[in-house]
Amino acid sequence: MKIVAIANQKGGVGKTTTAVNLGSALAELGHRILLIDLDPQANATSSFGLQGVEETSLYEPLIGGASVTEKIFPTRRDHLFIIPADLDLAGVEVEIARMPNHLTRLAETLKPLQSDETFDFVLLDCPPSLGILMTNALAAADELLTPIQCEYFALEGLVKIVRLVEQVRDSGANKRLELAGIVMTMFDGRTNLSEQVVAEVREHFGERVYETVIPRSVRLSEAPSFGKSILEYAPNGAAANAYRALAREFMQRHAPPATLPDSSHTPASENLET
Ligand SMILES: Nc1ncnc2c1ncn2[C@@H]1O[C@H](COP(=O)(O)OP(=O)(O)O)[C@@H](O)[C@H]1O
Ligand SMILES: [Mg+2]
């Protein structure tokens, strides 16, 4: 099981959209996914048509009042489970701050999942701040996946994240943390700006940037209000295909080398698509 923090201290860059739709696309490929909504705003939760009902979030497990396994709920999609967010989560930072192990509370909380191997990937949808929840997510994660909007100042934002990763490593809270992936979102093919931003980010971050770029799509912003992922809402559109391609690329990056020859049943054309 790998824990992937989907984080960027900036809001509105596509973290939640990527958590929900990458998670859905990975589940569609048959991987067992647990999505944890760590943002008290509960956007990922409502994207599944769920409401932040009291006592359904990670709040209690984080303060030691319940096990993480009690808070896992199925979604309508096979292989995809969620720990929703609720309003309690907004107060958890204050409580964690008082605890002695305040950087590693989330890592401790998720330990039971490491041992039971029910999930292949845990995706953490982080709040847009440098607060205790996000720092805990970075301390618990095997890797960081950062969505970046194709806009001015994309690189500046990334520089801050790289610094944050270094801080978490230096603090000793998580020595293995890496900024493993950057996903460019809201790409607008009609503007030169999008092209320029992608080129610039690739120049600085090389292979860490996913080949797959997520296009700007009204469908993507509409889907959550129907409680659907893009794979259900507009299954054959460009945005759904982009998230499917992202999931395949994600798996290529995470497949253990020994299983690679096994992918011979995948048509060659599908591999080229990404
Ligand atoms: N590729 C996209 N095209 C169009 N709208 C998008 C796209 N990705 C996200 N959005 C919309 O932009 C807003 C912010 O996205 P969201 O994923 O919630 O960002 P974050 O979680 O980083 O705050 C939401 O309204 C979302 O529906
Ligand atoms: Mg969000």
PDB file of C-alpha atoms and ligand atoms in Angstrom:
ATOM      1  CA  MET A   1       0.000   0.000   0.000  1.00  0.00           C
ATOM      2  CA  LYS A   2       1.244   3.435  -0.929  1.00  0.00           C
ATOM      3  CA  ILE A   3       0.052   6.688   0.605  1.00  0.00           C
ATOM      4  CA  VAL A   4      -0.059   9.563  -1.869  1.00  0.00           C
ATOM      5  CA  ALA A   5      -0.657  13.105  -0.623  1.00  0.00           C
ATOM      6  CA  ILE A   6      -2.369  15.235  -3.250  1.00  0.00           C
ATOM      7  CA  ALA A   7      -1.296  18.626  -2.067  1.00  0.00           C
ATOM      8  CA  ASN A   8      -0.532  22.191  -2.996  1.00  0.00           C
ATOM      9  CA  GLN A   9      -0.815  25.042  -0.514  1.00  0.00           C
ATOM     10  CA  LYS A  10      -2.756  26.958  -3.146  1.00  0.00           C
ATOM     11  CA  GLY A  11      -6.516  26.524  -3.452  1.00  0.00           C
ATOM     12  CA  GLY A  12      -8.372  26.033  -6.709  1.00  0.00           C
ATOM     13  CA  VAL A  13      -5.567  24.252  -8.573  1.00  0.00           C
ATOM     14  CA  GLY A  14      -7.384  20.938  -9.041  1.00  0.00           C
ATOM     15  CA  LYS A  15      -6.360  18.923  -5.969  1.00  0.00           C
ATOM     16  CA  THR A  16      -9.844  17.660  -5.180  1.00  0.00           C
ATOM     17  CA  THR A  17     -10.760  17.162  -8.836  1.00  0.00           C
ATOM     18  CA  THR A  18      -7.598  15.106  -9.296  1.00  0.00           C
ATOM     19  CA  ALA A  19      -8.095  13.111  -6.083  1.00  0.00           C
ATOM     20  CA  VAL A  20     -11.669  12.203  -7.062  1.00  0.00           C
ATOM     21  CA  ASN A  21     -11.083  11.463 -10.731  1.00  0.00           C
ATOM     22  CA  LEU A  22      -7.643   9.880 -10.542  1.00  0.00           C
ATOM     23  CA  GLY A  23      -9.020   7.764  -7.692  1.00  0.00           C
ATOM     24  CA  SER A  24     -12.028   6.789  -9.792  1.00  0.00           C
ATOM     25  CA  ALA A  25      -9.887   5.988 -12.825  1.00  0.00           C
ATOM     26  CA  LEU A  26      -7.482   3.861 -10.764  1.00  0.00           C
ATOM     27  CA  ALA A  27     -10.471   2.012  -9.295  1.00  0.00           C
ATOM     28  CA  GLU A  28     -11.812   1.475 -12.820  1.00  0.00           C
ATOM     29  CA  LEU A  29      -8.510  -0.271 -13.603  1.00  0.00           C
ATOM     30  CA  GLY A  30      -9.240  -2.584 -10.676  1.00  0.00           C
ATOM     31  CA  HIS A  31      -6.906  -1.058  -8.083  1.00  0.00           C
ATOM     32  CA  ARG A  32      -8.244  -0.791  -4.545  1.00  0.00           C
ATOM     33  CA  ILE A  33      -8.369   2.849  -3.611  1.00  0.00           C
ATOM     34  CA  LEU A  34      -9.099   4.671  -0.379  1.00  0.00           C
ATOM     35  CA  LEU A  35      -9.665   8.389  -0.763  1.00  0.00           C
ATOM     36  CA  ILE A  36      -9.359  10.368   2.458  1.00  0.00           C
ATOM     37  CA  ASP A  37     -10.939  13.806   2.479  1.00  0.00           C
ATOM     38  CA  LEU A  38      -8.670  15.849   4.735  1.00  0.00           C
ATOM     39  CA  ASP A  39     -10.217  19.198   3.851  1.00  0.00           C
ATOM     40  CA  PRO A  40     -12.897  20.431   6.296  1.00  0.00           C
ATOM     41  CA  GLN A  41     -14.564  22.036   3.263  1.00  0.00           C
ATOM     42  CA  ALA A  42     -15.457  18.465   2.269  1.00  0.00           C
ATOM     43  CA  ASN A  43     -15.422  19.038  -1.486  1.00  0.00           C
ATOM     44  CA  ALA A  44     -14.251  15.508  -2.256  1.00  0.00           C
ATOM     45  CA  THR A  45     -16.961  14.142   0.032  1.00  0.00           C
ATOM     46  CA  SER A  46     -19.709  16.055  -1.738  1.00  0.00           C
ATOM     47  CA  SER A  47     -18.259  15.095  -5.122  1.00  0.00           C
ATOM     48  CA  PHE A  48     -19.499  11.597  -4.299  1.00  0.00           C
ATOM     49  CA  GLY A  49     -22.928  12.888  -3.367  1.00  0.00           C
ATOM     50  CA  LEU A  50     -22.122  12.326   0.302  1.00  0.00           C
ATOM     51  CA  GLN A  51     -22.606  14.846   3.037  1.00  0.00           C
ATOM     52  CA  GLY A  52     -20.253  15.476   5.884  1.00  0.00           C
ATOM     53  CA  VAL A  53     -22.340  13.763   8.522  1.00  0.00           C
ATOM     54  CA  GLU A  54     -21.099  14.056  12.077  1.00  0.00           C
ATOM     55  CA  GLU A  55     -18.689  11.410  13.285  1.00  0.00           C
ATOM     56  CA  THR A  56     -17.888  10.134   9.792  1.00  0.00           C
ATOM     57  CA  SER A  57     -14.525  11.804   9.325  1.00  0.00           C
ATOM     58  CA  LEU A  58     -10.975  11.103  10.392  1.00  0.00           C
ATOM     59  CA  TYR A  59     -11.481  13.437  13.350  1.00  0.00           C
ATOM     60  CA  GLU A  60     -12.011  10.747  15.978  1.00  0.00           C
ATOM     61  CA  PRO A  61      -9.205   8.468  14.749  1.00  0.00           C
ATOM     62  CA  LEU A  62      -6.839  11.460  14.679  1.00  0.00           C
ATOM     63  CA  ILE A  63      -7.467  12.307  18.315  1.00  0.00           C
ATOM     64  CA  GLY A  64      -7.311   8.657  19.312  1.00  0.00           C
ATOM     65  CA  GLY A  65     -11.044   8.087  19.829  1.00  0.00           C
ATOM     66  CA  ALA A  66     -11.656   5.455  17.134  1.00  0.00           C
ATOM     67  CA  SER A  67      -9.857   3.284  14.601  1.00  0.00           C
ATOM     68  CA  VAL A  68      -9.420   4.472  11.039  1.00  0.00           C
ATOM     69  CA  THR A  69     -11.114   1.280   9.827  1.00  0.00           C
ATOM     70  CA  GLU A  70     -14.429   2.369  11.407  1.00  0.00           C
ATOM     71  CA  LYS A  71     -14.634   5.441   9.191  1.00  0.00           C
ATOM     72  CA  ILE A  72     -14.278   3.841   5.757  1.00  0.00           C
ATOM     73  CA  PHE A  73     -17.356   4.030   3.536  1.00  0.00           C
ATOM     74  CA  PRO A  74     -18.019   2.468   0.138  1.00  0.00           C
ATOM     75  CA  THR A  75     -18.778   4.689  -2.856  1.00  0.00           C
ATOM     76  CA  ARG A  76     -21.004   3.737  -5.776  1.00  0.00           C
ATOM     77  CA  ARG A  77     -17.915   2.677  -7.651  1.00  0.00           C
ATOM     78  CA  ASP A  78     -16.283  -0.712  -7.247  1.00  0.00           C
ATOM     79  CA  HIS A  79     -12.884  -0.720  -5.542  1.00  0.00           C
ATOM     80  CA  LEU A  80     -13.275   2.898  -4.425  1.00  0.00           C
ATOM     81  CA  PHE A  81     -13.759   3.770  -0.761  1.00  0.00           C
ATOM     82  CA  ILE A  82     -13.790   7.062   1.068  1.00  0.00           C
ATOM     83  CA  ILE A  83     -13.253   8.522   4.500  1.00  0.00           C
ATOM     84  CA  PRO A  84     -15.411  11.639   4.291  1.00  0.00           C
ATOM     85  CA  ALA A  85     -14.676  15.018   5.834  1.00  0.00           C
ATOM     86  CA  ASP A  86     -17.039  16.731   8.230  1.00  0.00           C
ATOM     87  CA  LEU A  87     -17.071  19.980  10.135  1.00  0.00           C
ATOM     88  CA  ASP A  88     -15.382  18.376  13.151  1.00  0.00           C
ATOM     89  CA  LEU A  89     -12.267  18.151  11.035  1.00  0.00           C
ATOM     90  CA  ALA A  90     -11.996  21.943  11.105  1.00  0.00           C
ATOM     91  CA  GLY A  91     -11.288  21.797  14.825  1.00  0.00           C
ATOM     92  CA  VAL A  92      -8.859  18.905  14.739  1.00  0.00           C
ATOM     93  CA  GLU A  93      -5.783  21.024  14.057  1.00  0.00           C
ATOM     94  CA  VAL A  94      -6.103  22.714  17.447  1.00  0.00           C
ATOM     95  CA  GLU A  95      -6.412  19.347  19.159  1.00  0.00           C
ATOM     96  CA  ILE A  96      -3.501  17.779  17.313  1.00  0.00           C
ATOM     97  CA  ALA A  97      -1.325  20.811  18.098  1.00  0.00           C
ATOM     98  CA  ARG A  98      -1.631  19.951  21.800  1.00  0.00           C
ATOM     99  CA  MET A  99      -0.426  16.395  21.294  1.00  0.00           C
ATOM    100  CA  PRO A 100       3.214  15.445  21.749  1.00  0.00           C
ATOM    101  CA  ASN A 101       3.465  13.675  18.377  1.00  0.00           C
ATOM    102  CA  HIS A 102       1.646  16.400  16.493  1.00  0.00           C
ATOM    103  CA  LEU A 103       3.540  15.945  13.223  1.00  0.00           C
ATOM    104  CA  THR A 104       2.982  12.227  12.962  1.00  0.00           C
ATOM    105  CA  ARG A 105      -0.587  11.831  14.224  1.00  0.00           C
ATOM    106  CA  LEU A 106      -1.917  10.983  10.766  1.00  0.00           C
ATOM    107  CA  ALA A 107       0.887   8.520  10.059  1.00  0.00           C
ATOM    108  CA  GLU A 108       0.080   6.763  13.349  1.00  0.00           C
ATOM    109  CA  THR A 109      -3.638   6.815  12.581  1.00  0.00           C
ATOM    110  CA  LEU A 110      -3.134   5.148   9.191  1.00  0.00           C
ATOM    111  CA  LYS A 111      -0.886   2.364  10.509  1.00  0.00           C
ATOM    112  CA  PRO A 112      -3.668  -0.261  10.776  1.00  0.00           C
ATOM    113  CA  LEU A 113      -4.197   0.108   7.004  1.00  0.00           C
ATOM    114  CA  GLN A 114      -0.531  -0.671   6.323  1.00  0.00           C
ATOM    115  CA  SER A 115      -0.846  -4.023   8.016  1.00  0.00           C
ATOM    116  CA  ASP A 116      -4.126  -5.280   6.564  1.00  0.00           C
ATOM    117  CA  GLU A 117      -3.338  -4.675   2.853  1.00  0.00           C
ATOM    118  CA  THR A 118      -6.953  -3.974   1.889  1.00  0.00           C
ATOM    119  CA  PHE A 119      -5.932  -1.044  -0.287  1.00  0.00           C
ATOM    120  CA  ASP A 120      -3.361  -0.560  -3.014  1.00  0.00           C
ATOM    121  CA  PHE A 121      -3.304   3.224  -2.733  1.00  0.00           C
ATOM    122  CA  VAL A 122      -4.503   5.743  -0.178  1.00  0.00           C
ATOM    123  CA  LEU A 123      -5.033   9.185  -1.704  1.00  0.00           C
ATOM    124  CA  LEU A 124      -5.055  12.133   0.690  1.00  0.00           C
ATOM    125  CA  ASP A 125      -7.017  15.147  -0.564  1.00  0.00           C
ATOM    126  CA  CYS A 126      -5.319  17.948   1.370  1.00  0.00           C
ATOM    127  CA  PRO A 127      -6.650  21.343   2.420  1.00  0.00           C
ATOM    128  CA  PRO A 128      -5.176  24.405   0.703  1.00  0.00           C
ATOM    129  CA  SER A 129      -3.046  25.664   3.565  1.00  0.00           C
ATOM    130  CA  LEU A 130       0.251  24.951   5.210  1.00  0.00           C
ATOM    131  CA  GLY A 131      -1.521  23.934   8.393  1.00  0.00           C
ATOM    132  CA  ILE A 132      -1.182  20.937  10.639  1.00  0.00           C
ATOM    133  CA  LEU A 133      -3.385  18.669   8.497  1.00  0.00           C
ATOM    134  CA  MET A 134      -1.308  19.228   5.385  1.00  0.00           C
ATOM    135  CA  THR A 135       1.957  18.817   7.293  1.00  0.00           C
ATOM    136  CA  ASN A 136       0.598  15.596   8.789  1.00  0.00           C
ATOM    137  CA  ALA A 137      -0.334  14.415   5.293  1.00  0.00           C
ATOM    138  CA  LEU A 138       3.218  15.033   4.097  1.00  0.00           C
ATOM    139  CA  ALA A 139       4.599  13.257   7.139  1.00  0.00           C
ATOM    140  CA  ALA A 140       2.366  10.220   6.477  1.00  0.00           C
ATOM    141  CA  ALA A 141       2.820  10.034   2.714  1.00  0.00           C
ATOM    142  CA  ASP A 142       5.153   7.897   0.661  1.00  0.00           C
ATOM    143  CA  GLU A 143       5.002  10.557  -1.985  1.00  0.00           C
ATOM    144  CA  LEU A 144       3.563  13.880  -2.924  1.00  0.00           C
ATOM    145  CA  LEU A 145       1.514  14.437  -6.063  1.00  0.00           C
ATOM    146  CA  THR A 146       1.060  18.116  -6.812  1.00  0.00           C
ATOM    147  CA  PRO A 147      -1.530  19.457  -9.230  1.00  0.00           C
ATOM    148  CA  ILE A 148      -0.558  22.799 -10.742  1.00  0.00           C
ATOM    149  CA  GLN A 149      -2.800  25.056 -12.730  1.00  0.00           C
ATOM    150  CA  CYS A 150      -1.464  26.112 -16.133  1.00  0.00           C
ATOM    151  CA  GLU A 151      -1.232  29.739 -15.046  1.00  0.00           C
ATOM    152  CA  TYR A 152       1.328  32.431 -14.338  1.00  0.00           C
ATOM    153  CA  PHE A 153       3.390  31.808 -11.188  1.00  0.00           C
ATOM    154  CA  ALA A 154       3.102  28.022 -11.459  1.00  0.00           C
ATOM    155  CA  LEU A 155       6.848  27.714 -10.880  1.00  0.00           C
ATOM    156  CA  GLU A 156       6.829  30.013  -7.861  1.00  0.00           C
ATOM    157  CA  GLY A 157       4.210  27.814  -6.234  1.00  0.00           C
ATOM    158  CA  LEU A 158       6.264  24.711  -6.951  1.00  0.00           C
ATOM    159  CA  VAL A 159       9.366  26.236  -5.400  1.00  0.00           C
ATOM    160  CA  LYS A 160       7.427  26.683  -2.146  1.00  0.00           C
ATOM    161  CA  ILE A 161       6.313  23.072  -2.221  1.00  0.00           C
ATOM    162  CA  VAL A 162       9.828  21.801  -2.832  1.00  0.00           C
ATOM    163  CA  ARG A 163      10.967  23.804   0.212  1.00  0.00           C
ATOM    164  CA  LEU A 164       8.142  22.365   2.295  1.00  0.00           C
ATOM    165  CA  VAL A 165       9.105  18.815   1.312  1.00  0.00           C
ATOM    166  CA  GLU A 166      12.686  19.561   2.382  1.00  0.00           C
ATOM    167  CA  GLN A 167      11.450  20.895   5.719  1.00  0.00           C
ATOM    168  CA  VAL A 168       9.404  17.772   6.386  1.00  0.00           C
ATOM    169  CA  ARG A 169      12.430  15.615   5.522  1.00  0.00           C
ATOM    170  CA  ASP A 170      14.795  17.699   7.663  1.00  0.00           C
ATOM    171  CA  SER A 171      12.415  17.640  10.624  1.00  0.00           C
ATOM    172  CA  GLY A 172      12.774  13.869  10.670  1.00  0.00           C
ATOM    173  CA  ALA A 173       8.980  13.454  10.422  1.00  0.00           C
ATOM    174  CA  ASN A 174       9.286  11.700   7.063  1.00  0.00           C
ATOM    175  CA  LYS A 175      12.705  11.069   5.553  1.00  0.00           C
ATOM    176  CA  ARG A 176      11.373   9.258   2.492  1.00  0.00           C
ATOM    177  CA  LEU A 177       8.998  11.992   1.273  1.00  0.00           C
ATOM    178  CA  GLU A 178       9.457  12.959  -2.352  1.00  0.00           C
ATOM    179  CA  LEU A 179       7.751  15.290  -4.754  1.00  0.00           C
ATOM    180  CA  ALA A 180       7.183  12.375  -7.097  1.00  0.00           C
ATOM    181  CA  GLY A 181       4.664  13.799  -9.501  1.00  0.00           C
ATOM    182  CA  ILE A 182       3.418  17.089 -10.882  1.00  0.00           C
ATOM    183  CA  VAL A 183       0.133  17.162 -12.790  1.00  0.00           C
ATOM    184  CA  MET A 184      -0.607  20.146 -14.982  1.00  0.00           C
ATOM    185  CA  THR A 185      -4.320  20.991 -14.778  1.00  0.00           C
ATOM    186  CA  MET A 186      -6.779  23.283 -16.540  1.00  0.00           C
ATOM    187  CA  PHE A 187      -4.739  23.288 -19.724  1.00  0.00           C
ATOM    188  CA  ASP A 188      -6.314  25.592 -22.281  1.00  0.00           C
ATOM    189  CA  GLY A 189      -5.189  24.655 -25.779  1.00  0.00           C
ATOM    190  CA  ARG A 190      -6.447  27.944 -27.171  1.00  0.00           C
ATOM    191  CA  THR A 191      -3.875  30.014 -25.327  1.00  0.00           C
ATOM    192  CA  ASN A 192      -0.112  30.198 -25.670  1.00  0.00           C
ATOM    193  CA  LEU A 193       0.098  30.700 -21.942  1.00  0.00           C
ATOM    194  CA  SER A 194      -0.826  27.106 -21.125  1.00  0.00           C
ATOM    195  CA  GLU A 195       1.808  25.790 -23.542  1.00  0.00           C
ATOM    196  CA  GLN A 196       4.436  28.121 -22.114  1.00  0.00           C
ATOM    197  CA  VAL A 197       3.691  27.194 -18.512  1.00  0.00           C
ATOM    198  CA  VAL A 198       3.848  23.468 -19.234  1.00  0.00           C
ATOM    199  CA  ALA A 199       7.141  23.878 -21.119  1.00  0.00           C
ATOM    200  CA  GLU A 200       8.627  25.921 -18.296  1.00  0.00           C
ATOM    201  CA  VAL A 201       7.579  23.482 -15.570  1.00  0.00           C
ATOM    202  CA  ARG A 202       8.901  20.536 -17.613  1.00  0.00           C
ATOM    203  CA  GLU A 203      12.200  22.326 -18.102  1.00  0.00           C
ATOM    204  CA  HIS A 204      12.687  22.682 -14.343  1.00  0.00           C
ATOM    205  CA  PHE A 205      11.123  19.476 -13.077  1.00  0.00           C
ATOM    206  CA  GLY A 206      11.751  17.090 -15.978  1.00  0.00           C
ATOM    207  CA  GLU A 207      10.314  13.611 -15.609  1.00  0.00           C
ATOM    208  CA  ARG A 208       8.533  14.432 -12.404  1.00  0.00           C
ATOM    209  CA  VAL A 209       5.933  16.178 -14.562  1.00  0.00           C
ATOM    210  CA  TYR A 210       3.322  13.751 -15.872  1.00  0.00           C
ATOM    211  CA  GLU A 211       3.099  13.474 -19.652  1.00  0.00           C
ATOM    212  CA  THR A 212      -0.657  13.548 -19.277  1.00  0.00           C
ATOM    213  CA  VAL A 213      -2.046  17.066 -19.048  1.00  0.00           C
ATOM    214  CA  ILE A 214      -5.589  17.680 -17.773  1.00  0.00           C
ATOM    215  CA  PRO A 215      -7.553  19.972 -20.100  1.00  0.00           C
ATOM    216  CA  ARG A 216      -9.794  22.755 -18.917  1.00  0.00           C
ATOM    217  CA  SER A 217     -13.301  21.323 -19.117  1.00  0.00           C
ATOM    218  CA  VAL A 218     -16.650  22.665 -17.984  1.00  0.00           C
ATOM    219  CA  ARG A 219     -17.745  19.045 -17.541  1.00  0.00           C
ATOM    220  CA  LEU A 220     -15.153  18.576 -14.825  1.00  0.00           C
ATOM    221  CA  SER A 221     -16.563  21.462 -12.835  1.00  0.00           C
ATOM    222  CA  GLU A 222     -20.152  20.297 -13.344  1.00  0.00           C
ATOM    223  CA  ALA A 223     -19.689  16.651 -12.358  1.00  0.00           C
ATOM    224  CA  PRO A 224     -19.398  17.183  -8.559  1.00  0.00           C
ATOM    225  CA  SER A 225     -22.810  18.842  -8.342  1.00  0.00           C
ATOM    226  CA  PHE A 226     -24.286  15.592  -9.702  1.00  0.00           C
ATOM    227  CA  GLY A 227     -22.336  13.562  -7.169  1.00  0.00           C
ATOM    228  CA  LYS A 228     -20.444  11.919  -9.998  1.00  0.00           C
ATOM    229  CA  SER A 229     -16.884  11.504 -11.100  1.00  0.00           C
ATOM    230  CA  ILE A 230     -16.084  12.587 -14.643  1.00  0.00           C
ATOM    231  CA  LEU A 231     -15.972   8.903 -15.611  1.00  0.00           C
ATOM    232  CA  GLU A 232     -19.705   8.657 -14.936  1.00  0.00           C
ATOM    233  CA  TYR A 233     -20.730  12.181 -15.849  1.00  0.00           C
ATOM    234  CA  ALA A 234     -19.048  12.464 -19.250  1.00  0.00           C
ATOM    235  CA  PRO A 235     -17.393   9.073 -19.724  1.00  0.00           C
ATOM    236  CA  ASN A 236     -16.225   9.617 -23.289  1.00  0.00           C
ATOM    237  CA  GLY A 237     -15.117  13.229 -23.098  1.00  0.00           C
ATOM    238  CA  ALA A 238     -11.613  14.617 -23.213  1.00  0.00           C
ATOM    239  CA  ALA A 239     -11.474  15.161 -19.447  1.00  0.00           C
ATOM    240  CA  ALA A 240     -12.480  11.574 -18.604  1.00  0.00           C
ATOM    241  CA  ASN A 241      -9.933  10.274 -21.090  1.00  0.00           C
ATOM    242  CA  ALA A 242      -7.269  12.520 -19.609  1.00  0.00           C
ATOM    243  CA  TYR A 243      -7.876  11.173 -16.099  1.00  0.00           C
ATOM    244  CA  ARG A 244      -7.846   7.610 -17.457  1.00  0.00           C
ATOM    245  CA  ALA A 245      -4.533   8.334 -19.166  1.00  0.00           C
ATOM    246  CA  LEU A 246      -3.232   9.844 -15.934  1.00  0.00           C
ATOM    247  CA  ALA A 247      -4.223   6.680 -14.053  1.00  0.00           C
ATOM    248  CA  ARG A 248      -2.385   4.490 -16.575  1.00  0.00           C
ATOM    249  CA  GLU A 249       0.693   6.684 -16.358  1.00  0.00           C
ATOM    250  CA  PHE A 250       0.466   6.639 -12.563  1.00  0.00           C
ATOM    251  CA  MET A 251       0.439   2.836 -12.655  1.00  0.00           C
ATOM    252  CA  GLN A 252       3.364   2.707 -15.074  1.00  0.00           C
ATOM    253  CA  ARG A 253       5.297   4.758 -12.545  1.00  0.00           C
ATOM    254  CA  HIS A 254       4.244   2.550  -9.649  1.00  0.00           C
ATOM    255  CA  ALA A 255       4.292  -0.916 -11.186  1.00  0.00           C
ATOM    256  CA  PRO A 256       6.956  -3.107  -9.628  1.00  0.00           C
ATOM    257  CA  PRO A 257       9.445  -4.009 -12.417  1.00  0.00           C
ATOM    258  CA  ALA A 258       8.684  -7.725 -12.105  1.00  0.00           C
ATOM    259  CA  THR A 259       5.080  -7.281 -13.270  1.00  0.00           C
ATOM    260  CA  LEU A 260       5.929  -5.212 -16.357  1.00  0.00           C
ATOM    261  CA  PRO A 261       6.155  -8.068 -18.884  1.00  0.00           C
ATOM    262  CA  ASP A 262       2.675  -9.052 -17.766  1.00  0.00           C
ATOM    263  CA  SER A 263       1.157  -6.035 -19.519  1.00  0.00           C
ATOM    264  CA  SER A 264       1.438  -7.807 -22.892  1.00  0.00           C
ATOM    265  CA  HIS A 265      -2.357  -8.041 -23.099  1.00  0.00           C
ATOM    266  CA  THR A 266      -2.598  -4.248 -23.301  1.00  0.00           C
ATOM    267  CA  PRO A 267      -2.968  -3.205 -26.927  1.00  0.00           C
ATOM    268  CA  ALA A 268       0.065  -1.256 -28.091  1.00  0.00           C
ATOM    269  CA  SER A 269      -2.115   1.604 -29.266  1.00  0.00           C
ATOM    270  CA  GLU A 270      -3.376   2.107 -25.743  1.00  0.00           C
ATOM    271  CA  ASN A 271       0.145   2.464 -24.431  1.00  0.00           C
ATOM    272  CA  LEU A 272       0.916   5.094 -27.024  1.00  0.00           C
ATOM    273  CA  GLU A 273      -2.112   7.164 -26.131  1.00  0.00           C
ATOM    274  CA  THR A 274      -0.540   8.681 -23.053  1.00  0.00           C
TER     275      THR A 274
HETATM  276  N1  LIG B   1      -9.518  20.747 -15.534  1.00  0.00           N
HETATM  277  C1  LIG B   1     -10.481  21.555 -15.062  1.00  0.00           C
HETATM  278  N2  LIG B   1     -11.266  22.257 -15.918  1.00  0.00           N
HETATM  279  C2  LIG B   1     -12.226  23.086 -15.456  1.00  0.00           C
HETATM  280  N3  LIG B   1     -12.505  23.272 -14.170  1.00  0.00           N
HETATM  281  C3  LIG B   1     -11.768  22.591 -13.260  1.00  0.00           C
HETATM  282  C4  LIG B   1     -10.728  21.701 -13.655  1.00  0.00           C
HETATM  283  N4  LIG B   1     -10.167  21.177 -12.537  1.00  0.00           N
HETATM  284  C5  LIG B   1     -10.836  21.712 -11.502  1.00  0.00           C
HETATM  285  N5  LIG B   1     -11.794  22.569 -11.921  1.00  0.00           N
HETATM  286  C6  LIG B   1     -12.705  23.373 -11.110  1.00  0.00           C
HETATM  287  O1  LIG B   1     -11.930  24.366 -10.466  1.00  0.00           O
HETATM  288  C7  LIG B   1     -12.342  24.536  -9.116  1.00  0.00           C
HETATM  289  C8  LIG B   1     -11.191  24.203  -8.183  1.00  0.00           C
HETATM  290  O2  LIG B   1     -10.844  22.837  -8.354  1.00  0.00           O
HETATM  291  P1  LIG B   1     -10.559  21.900  -7.103  1.00  0.00           P
HETATM  292  O3  LIG B   1     -10.234  20.550  -7.618  1.00  0.00           O
HETATM  293  O4  LIG B   1     -11.670  21.996  -6.111  1.00  0.00           O
HETATM  294  O5  LIG B   1      -9.253  22.600  -6.532  1.00  0.00           O
HETATM  295  P2  LIG B   1      -8.547  22.477  -5.095  1.00  0.00           P
HETATM  296  O6  LIG B   1      -8.980  21.198  -4.458  1.00  0.00           O
HETATM  297  O7  LIG B   1      -7.092  22.531  -5.413  1.00  0.00           O
HETATM  298  O8  LIG B   1      -8.993  23.681  -4.316  1.00  0.00           O
HETATM  299  C9  LIG B   1     -13.541  23.619  -8.931  1.00  0.00           C
HETATM  300  O9  LIG B   1     -14.709  24.355  -9.151  1.00  0.00           O
HETATM  301  C10 LIG B   1     -13.353  22.570 -10.015  1.00  0.00           C
HETATM  302  O10 LIG B   1     -14.587  22.017 -10.414  1.00  0.00           O
HETATM  303 MG    MG B   2      -9.893  20.852  -2.602  1.00  0.00          MG
END
